[in-house]
Amino acid sequence: MTEVTILGGGVAGLSAAQELAERGFEVTVYERNRRFGGKARSFPGPGIDDGTSLPAEHGFRFFPGFYRHVIDTMERTPVESGPDASRSVADNLVPTTQMLQAVTEGTSRVMTTERPRTIEEWRDRLASIFGGGQVPPDESAFFVDRLLVLLTSCQQRFDEEYEQMPWWEFVNADAMSSAYQKYLAYGVTQSLVAMRPEVSSTRTIGRIYLQMMRGLFDDSVHADRLLNGPTNDAWIDPWVDYLEDLGVTLVPETTATALECENGRATGVRLRRDGADERVESDYYVAAVPVEVMRELTTAELESAAPSLRDLERIDTAWMNGVQFYLTRDVSTVEGHGIYYDSPWALTSISQRQFWEEFDRYDGDGAVGGVLSVIVSEWDRPGIVYGKPARECTPTELATEVWEQLKAHLNHKRTRGGHKTSVLEDENLLEWFVDPALSYDEDAGVLSNAEPLLINTVDTLQYRPPADVEIPNLVIAADYVRTHTDLASMESANEAARRAVNAILRREDHAASRCRLWEFEYPNLFEPARRHDEFQWELNLPHPGTAAPILWEGYRRAIRDPLTGIEAVTRMFSRRD
């Protein structure tokens, strides 16, 4: 039986283990943490009076409609053996129905995530997506034009032209109002996937923006789903049980320290476990570790044998970590995600009790009435309490700052649509817990982060390796691998694992079926235009929508001085020619 060693027991490593074990391979997974699941795992949070620990995790799990690979894996993972074997962990996903768009000045809004049915609902949905009435109508129209350009662009244009263009430039944000920049240039995407529009590629943000919007209009996909309990209870632990039933050997608290390579092949891996070193040999090796770990494992010998690993240092990462607030009384801010547009730290949140079906299992023997899970996506801007960026705060300062930013958005606010936001009161706060991946250095006065996220900055796709690297018995399964998903996420990790397994199957000339892969889906309505743009691209011609920013500048000038505006547009087009 062919032996496969997997380094890393996160979503990618466990996904690869499942695909391989189901096809008859002998699989061993080594994970550095005590619990499996990687960045998706839950862990024991603060203790309470009865001696038990409250559940905690990096923030919250988010399953938008374009997740196909990881959902397929969940559907094939039973909740448990016996009478419940017919249920899969995918049955533990529950849909959200709303999204809170909260601001400190002006009116916050609650947008339904269910498909609009009436003209009024369509009007409200479009208003919510394109600025909630805060963005000038002409600027909203310009942004719609930008989305139409994306919908009608061919894949080659995405891969080459848009890969080299920041999202901020593509949407012409510098020329627009602060409301446009806040709601549309940053918008939902920056908060939910830790993207910085000034440096992140249009290829990545544009594709994700379109997929997220599809979920808000297409009945065939869920706009958003969450787990009905802490991630390990609802997903990871049943997954681990299933893998063990398949014969997978799972080894926690074991760190890979070296990946050996000789004569163009991987020859072994060195591990550290219980304070002792050991060496393991295998037929195949799957590197399912984050990019910052793979950098440490990549030697000159590996780079020589696999040139696609030479540029890992050029791949960027950012922080996206969570804080849990445990409340004595539940505060159900909204039936879904809350997005806090005026928060300097780009906060998003979920009030968990309404989604955790058996909440009394996690309520500290009745002491906890609610759990508010919050994610911080911006770590370099000053906060509102201490005037320091998040990365310079102590854990206590971090939690205090996040709490105050939430209060600034939620307290004394009413939203359109008849929904009242609940008030956060200091006396209602029982306990807080900061992601343990963050540690504070007293001497340096800064936080460090053991688990950052990949971010897709401009023109870095070329530095990301394929799953099928040049070494014949080594494959890569991680979210920095080139995938259709192209985003730091569980979905991308799962897709990368499938690509890695398919590479092993090809090399083995294995008879088993290949792992299924999905591409993003776009409305068929725009397919003729996308085909037309393929001809445009082959003829080295721009997309017809390329002129929009030029016309916009002329339009803006024309408002101030009609003659100057016309002359400006004429000069700009002359320069293009």
Coordinates of C-alpha atoms in Angstrom, one line a residue, residues 136-488:
P136 CA -23.8 59.9 -4.5
P137 CA -26.0 58.3 -7.2
D138 CA -23.5 59.1 -10.0
E139 CA -20.7 57.3 -8.1
S140 CA -22.9 54.3 -7.4
A141 CA -23.7 54.2 -11.1
F142 CA -19.9 54.3 -11.9
F143 CA -19.3 51.3 -9.5
V144 CA -22.1 49.3 -11.2
D145 CA -20.3 50.0 -14.5
R146 CA -17.1 48.6 -12.9
L147 CA -18.9 45.4 -11.9
L148 CA -20.3 45.1 -15.4
V149 CA -16.8 45.3 -16.8
L150 CA -15.8 42.5 -14.6
L151 CA -18.8 40.4 -15.6
T152 CA -17.9 40.8 -19.3
S153 CA -14.2 40.3 -19.0
C154 CA -12.4 37.2 -20.2
Q155 CA -10.2 35.0 -18.0
Q156 CA -7.0 36.1 -19.7
R157 CA -7.8 39.7 -18.8
F158 CA -8.3 38.7 -15.2
D159 CA -5.1 36.7 -15.0
E160 CA -2.8 39.3 -16.7
E161 CA -4.3 42.8 -16.7
Y162 CA -6.4 42.7 -13.5
E163 CA -3.8 40.8 -11.6
Q164 CA -1.5 43.8 -12.0
M165 CA -4.1 46.4 -11.0
P166 CA -5.0 47.3 -7.4
W167 CA -8.7 47.2 -6.7
W168 CA -8.5 50.8 -5.5
E169 CA -7.3 51.9 -8.9
F170 CA -9.8 49.8 -10.8
V171 CA -12.8 51.4 -9.0
N172 CA -11.2 54.9 -9.3
A173 CA -11.5 55.4 -5.6
D174 CA -9.1 58.3 -5.3
A175 CA -11.5 60.4 -7.4
M176 CA -14.5 59.5 -5.4
S177 CA -16.2 60.7 -2.2
S178 CA -15.3 59.3 1.3
A179 CA -18.7 57.5 1.3
Y180 CA -17.8 55.7 -2.0
Q181 CA -14.4 54.7 -0.6
K182 CA -16.0 53.4 2.7
Y183 CA -19.0 51.5 1.3
L184 CA -17.8 50.4 -2.1
A185 CA -14.0 50.5 -2.5
Y186 CA -13.6 48.9 0.9
G187 CA -17.1 47.5 1.4
V188 CA -18.0 44.0 2.5
T189 CA -15.1 42.3 0.9
Q190 CA -12.4 44.1 2.9
S191 CA -14.1 43.3 6.2
L192 CA -14.8 39.6 5.4
V193 CA -11.6 38.5 3.7
A194 CA -8.9 40.9 5.2
M195 CA -8.2 42.5 1.8
R196 CA -6.6 45.9 1.5
P197 CA -8.0 47.4 -1.7
E198 CA -5.0 49.8 -2.2
V199 CA -2.6 46.8 -2.6
S200 CA -4.8 43.8 -3.4
S201 CA -5.3 42.7 -7.0
T202 CA -8.5 43.4 -9.0
R203 CA -8.3 39.8 -10.1
T204 CA -8.9 38.5 -6.6
I205 CA -11.2 41.2 -5.1
G206 CA -13.2 41.5 -8.3
R207 CA -13.9 37.8 -8.6
I208 CA -14.8 37.4 -4.9
Y209 CA -17.0 40.5 -5.0
L210 CA -19.0 39.1 -7.9
Q211 CA -19.4 35.7 -6.2
M212 CA -20.6 37.3 -3.0
M213 CA -23.1 39.4 -4.8
R214 CA -24.3 36.3 -6.7
G215 CA -25.3 34.8 -3.4
L216 CA -27.5 37.8 -2.7
F217 CA -29.5 37.4 -5.9
D218 CA -29.4 33.8 -6.9
D219 CA -31.8 31.3 -5.3
S220 CA -29.7 28.4 -6.2
V221 CA -27.0 29.2 -3.7
H222 CA -27.0 30.3 0.0
A223 CA -25.7 33.8 0.5
D224 CA -24.1 32.8 3.7
R225 CA -24.2 29.9 6.2
L226 CA -22.7 29.4 9.6
L227 CA -22.2 26.3 11.8
N228 CA -24.7 25.5 14.5
G229 CA -22.1 25.2 17.2
P230 CA -18.4 25.8 17.9
T231 CA -16.3 24.6 14.9
N232 CA -14.8 21.6 16.5
D233 CA -18.1 20.3 17.9
A234 CA -20.0 20.8 14.6
W235 CA -17.3 19.9 12.1
I236 CA -13.7 19.1 13.0
D237 CA -14.2 16.5 15.7
P238 CA -16.7 14.4 13.6
W239 CA -14.2 14.8 10.7
V240 CA -11.3 13.5 12.8
D241 CA -13.5 10.5 13.9
Y242 CA -14.3 9.7 10.3
L243 CA -10.7 9.9 9.2
E244 CA -9.7 7.5 12.0
D245 CA -12.5 5.1 10.9
L246 CA -10.9 5.3 7.4
G247 CA -7.6 4.2 8.9
V248 CA -5.8 7.6 8.9
T249 CA -3.2 8.0 11.6
L250 CA -3.5 11.4 13.2
V251 CA -0.5 12.6 15.3
P252 CA -1.0 15.9 17.2
E253 CA 1.6 18.1 18.9
T254 CA 4.3 17.2 16.4
T255 CA 6.2 19.9 14.5
A256 CA 7.9 19.4 11.2
T257 CA 11.4 20.8 11.4
A258 CA 13.0 19.8 8.1
L259 CA 11.9 18.4 4.8
E260 CA 14.9 16.5 3.3
C261 CA 15.6 16.4 -0.4
E262 CA 18.3 14.6 -2.4
N263 CA 18.7 13.9 -6.1
G264 CA 15.5 15.7 -6.9
R265 CA 13.3 13.7 -4.6
A266 CA 12.0 14.2 -1.1
T267 CA 13.8 11.6 1.1
G268 CA 12.3 12.2 4.6
V269 CA 10.9 14.6 7.1
R270 CA 12.3 15.5 10.5
L271 CA 9.8 15.9 13.3
R272 CA 9.9 17.2 16.9
R273 CA 7.5 15.5 19.3
D274 CA 7.5 15.4 23.2
G275 CA 10.9 17.1 23.2
A276 CA 12.5 14.4 21.0
D277 CA 13.5 14.4 17.3
E278 CA 12.5 11.7 14.9
R279 CA 12.7 11.0 11.2
V280 CA 10.0 9.6 8.9
E281 CA 10.2 8.3 5.4
S282 CA 7.3 7.8 3.1
D283 CA 6.4 7.2 -0.6
Y284 CA 4.8 10.7 -0.9
Y285 CA 4.8 13.9 1.1
V286 CA 2.0 16.4 1.3
A287 CA 3.1 19.9 2.6
A288 CA -0.2 21.2 4.0
V289 CA 1.4 23.9 6.1
P290 CA 1.0 27.7 5.9
V291 CA 3.3 29.7 3.7
E292 CA 5.3 31.1 6.6
V293 CA 6.0 27.6 7.8
M294 CA 6.8 26.3 4.3
R295 CA 9.4 29.1 4.0
E296 CA 11.2 27.7 6.9
L297 CA 11.1 24.1 5.5
T298 CA 12.3 25.2 2.0
T299 CA 16.0 24.5 1.6
A300 CA 18.3 25.2 -1.3
E301 CA 18.0 21.6 -2.3
L302 CA 14.2 21.9 -2.4
E303 CA 14.4 25.1 -4.4
S304 CA 16.8 23.5 -6.9
A305 CA 14.5 20.5 -7.4
A306 CA 11.3 22.6 -7.4
P307 CA 12.0 26.1 -8.8
S308 CA 8.3 27.0 -8.2
L309 CA 9.2 27.2 -4.4
R310 CA 11.8 29.9 -4.9
D311 CA 9.6 32.9 -4.4
L312 CA 7.6 32.1 -1.3
E313 CA 9.2 35.1 0.4
R314 CA 7.3 37.3 -2.1
I315 CA 3.9 36.1 -1.0
D316 CA 2.3 38.5 1.4
T317 CA 0.3 37.8 4.6
A318 CA -1.9 39.9 6.8
W319 CA -3.7 39.5 10.1
M320 CA -7.4 38.5 10.6
N321 CA -7.9 37.4 14.2
G322 CA -10.8 37.3 16.6
V323 CA -12.0 38.3 20.0
Q324 CA -14.9 36.6 21.8
F325 CA -17.1 38.5 24.2
Y326 CA -19.2 36.4 26.6
L327 CA -22.3 38.2 27.8
T328 CA -24.6 37.5 30.8
R329 CA -27.6 38.5 28.6
D330 CA -27.8 37.7 24.9
V331 CA -27.4 40.6 22.5
S332 CA -28.7 39.5 19.1
T333 CA -27.4 42.4 17.0
V334 CA -28.7 40.9 13.7
E335 CA -29.5 37.5 12.2
G336 CA -26.2 37.3 10.4
H337 CA -23.0 39.2 10.1
G338 CA -22.5 42.7 11.4
I339 CA -20.1 44.9 9.4
Y340 CA -18.9 48.1 11.1
Y341 CA -18.0 50.5 8.3
D342 CA -16.6 53.3 10.5
S343 CA -14.5 51.0 12.7
P344 CA -10.8 51.9 12.2
W345 CA -10.1 48.2 12.7
A346 CA -12.5 46.9 10.1
L347 CA -14.6 44.9 12.5
T348 CA -17.1 42.2 11.7
S349 CA -19.2 40.1 14.1
I350 CA -21.6 37.3 14.7
S351 CA -23.9 36.9 17.7
Q352 CA -23.7 33.2 18.1
R353 CA -26.5 32.1 20.4
Q354 CA -29.2 32.3 17.7
F355 CA -27.2 29.9 15.5
W356 CA -25.8 27.4 18.1
E357 CA -28.7 25.0 18.5
E358 CA -27.6 23.5 21.7
F359 CA -26.4 26.7 23.3
D360 CA -26.8 25.3 26.9
R361 CA -23.8 23.0 26.2
Y362 CA -21.6 26.2 25.9
D363 CA -23.3 28.5 28.4
G364 CA -21.0 27.9 31.5
D365 CA -23.8 26.2 33.4
G366 CA -26.1 29.1 32.7
A367 CA -23.7 31.9 33.4
V368 CA -23.3 32.9 29.7
G369 CA -26.3 34.3 27.9
G370 CA -24.6 35.1 24.6
V371 CA -21.4 35.0 22.7
L372 CA -20.4 37.8 20.4
S373 CA -17.6 36.7 18.1
V374 CA -15.7 39.6 16.5
I375 CA -12.9 39.7 13.9
V376 CA -10.3 42.4 13.5
S377 CA -9.1 42.8 9.9
E378 CA -7.2 46.1 10.1
W379 CA -4.2 46.2 12.5
D380 CA -2.3 49.3 11.4
R381 CA -4.7 52.2 12.1
P382 CA -5.1 53.9 15.5
G383 CA -8.0 52.9 17.6
I384 CA -10.5 55.2 19.3
V385 CA -9.5 54.6 22.9
Y386 CA -5.8 54.4 23.1
G387 CA -4.9 55.9 19.8
K388 CA -2.7 52.9 19.0
P389 CA -2.9 50.5 16.1
A390 CA -4.2 47.0 17.1
R391 CA -0.8 45.4 16.7
E392 CA 0.6 47.7 19.4
C393 CA -2.0 46.9 22.0
T394 CA -1.9 44.5 24.9
P395 CA -4.6 41.8 24.8
T396 CA -6.5 43.8 27.4
E397 CA -6.2 47.0 25.4
L398 CA -7.2 45.1 22.2
A399 CA -10.4 43.7 23.8
T400 CA -11.3 47.1 25.3
E401 CA -10.8 48.9 22.1
V402 CA -12.9 46.4 20.1
W403 CA -15.7 46.6 22.7
E404 CA -15.7 50.4 22.5
Q405 CA -15.7 50.4 18.7
L406 CA -18.7 48.0 18.7
K407 CA -20.5 50.3 21.2
A408 CA -19.8 53.3 19.0
H409 CA -21.7 51.6 16.2
L410 CA -24.5 49.9 18.1
N411 CA -25.5 52.0 21.0
H412 CA -28.4 54.4 20.6
K413 CA -28.7 53.4 17.0
R414 CA -31.8 52.4 15.1
T415 CA -31.8 50.9 11.7
R416 CA -34.0 51.3 8.6
G417 CA -36.5 48.6 8.0
G418 CA -38.0 48.6 11.5
H419 CA -35.1 46.8 13.1
K420 CA -33.6 48.1 16.4
T421 CA -30.1 47.3 17.3
S422 CA -29.5 46.1 20.9
V423 CA -27.4 48.1 23.3
L424 CA -24.1 46.9 24.5
E425 CA -23.7 47.6 28.2
D426 CA -20.5 47.3 30.2
E427 CA -22.2 45.5 33.0
N428 CA -23.5 42.8 30.5
L429 CA -19.9 41.8 29.7
L430 CA -19.0 38.7 31.6
E431 CA -15.6 37.8 30.0
W432 CA -13.5 38.3 26.9
F433 CA -11.0 36.1 25.1
V434 CA -8.4 37.0 22.5
D435 CA -7.2 34.6 19.9
P436 CA -4.2 32.8 21.4
A437 CA -2.3 33.0 18.1
L438 CA -1.6 36.6 19.3
S439 CA 1.1 37.1 21.9
Y440 CA 2.3 40.3 23.3
D441 CA 6.0 41.2 23.6
E442 CA 6.4 43.4 26.7
D443 CA 9.8 44.7 25.7
A444 CA 9.0 45.5 22.1
G445 CA 5.4 46.7 22.9
V446 CA 3.9 44.8 20.0
L447 CA 1.8 41.8 19.3
S448 CA 3.1 38.9 17.2
N449 CA 0.8 36.6 15.2
A450 CA 1.6 32.9 14.9
E451 CA -1.2 32.4 12.3
P452 CA -1.4 35.2 9.7
L453 CA -3.4 34.9 6.4
L454 CA -2.3 35.0 2.8
I455 CA -3.4 38.2 1.0
N456 CA -3.4 38.4 -2.8
T457 CA -1.4 41.6 -3.5
V458 CA -0.9 42.9 -7.0
D459 CA 1.2 40.8 -9.4
T460 CA 2.0 38.0 -6.9
L461 CA 0.1 35.2 -8.6
Q462 CA 3.4 34.4 -10.5
Y463 CA 5.1 33.6 -7.2
R464 CA 2.6 31.1 -5.9
P465 CA 3.4 27.5 -6.7
P466 CA 1.0 24.9 -8.2
A467 CA 0.0 21.9 -6.0
D468 CA 1.9 19.7 -8.5
V469 CA 5.5 21.0 -7.8
E470 CA 8.4 19.7 -9.7
I471 CA 9.6 17.1 -7.1
P472 CA 7.9 13.8 -8.1
N473 CA 7.0 12.7 -4.6
L474 CA 6.1 16.0 -3.1
V475 CA 2.9 18.0 -3.5
I476 CA 1.6 21.2 -1.8
A477 CA -1.8 21.6 -0.3
A478 CA -2.4 25.1 1.2
D479 CA -4.3 28.2 0.4
Y480 CA -1.3 29.9 -1.2
V481 CA -1.3 27.3 -4.0
R482 CA -2.8 28.4 -7.3
T483 CA -6.5 27.6 -7.2
H484 CA -9.7 28.8 -8.8
T485 CA -10.8 30.1 -5.4
D486 CA -7.7 32.3 -5.1
L487 CA -8.4 33.5 -1.6
A488 CA -7.1 32.7 1.9

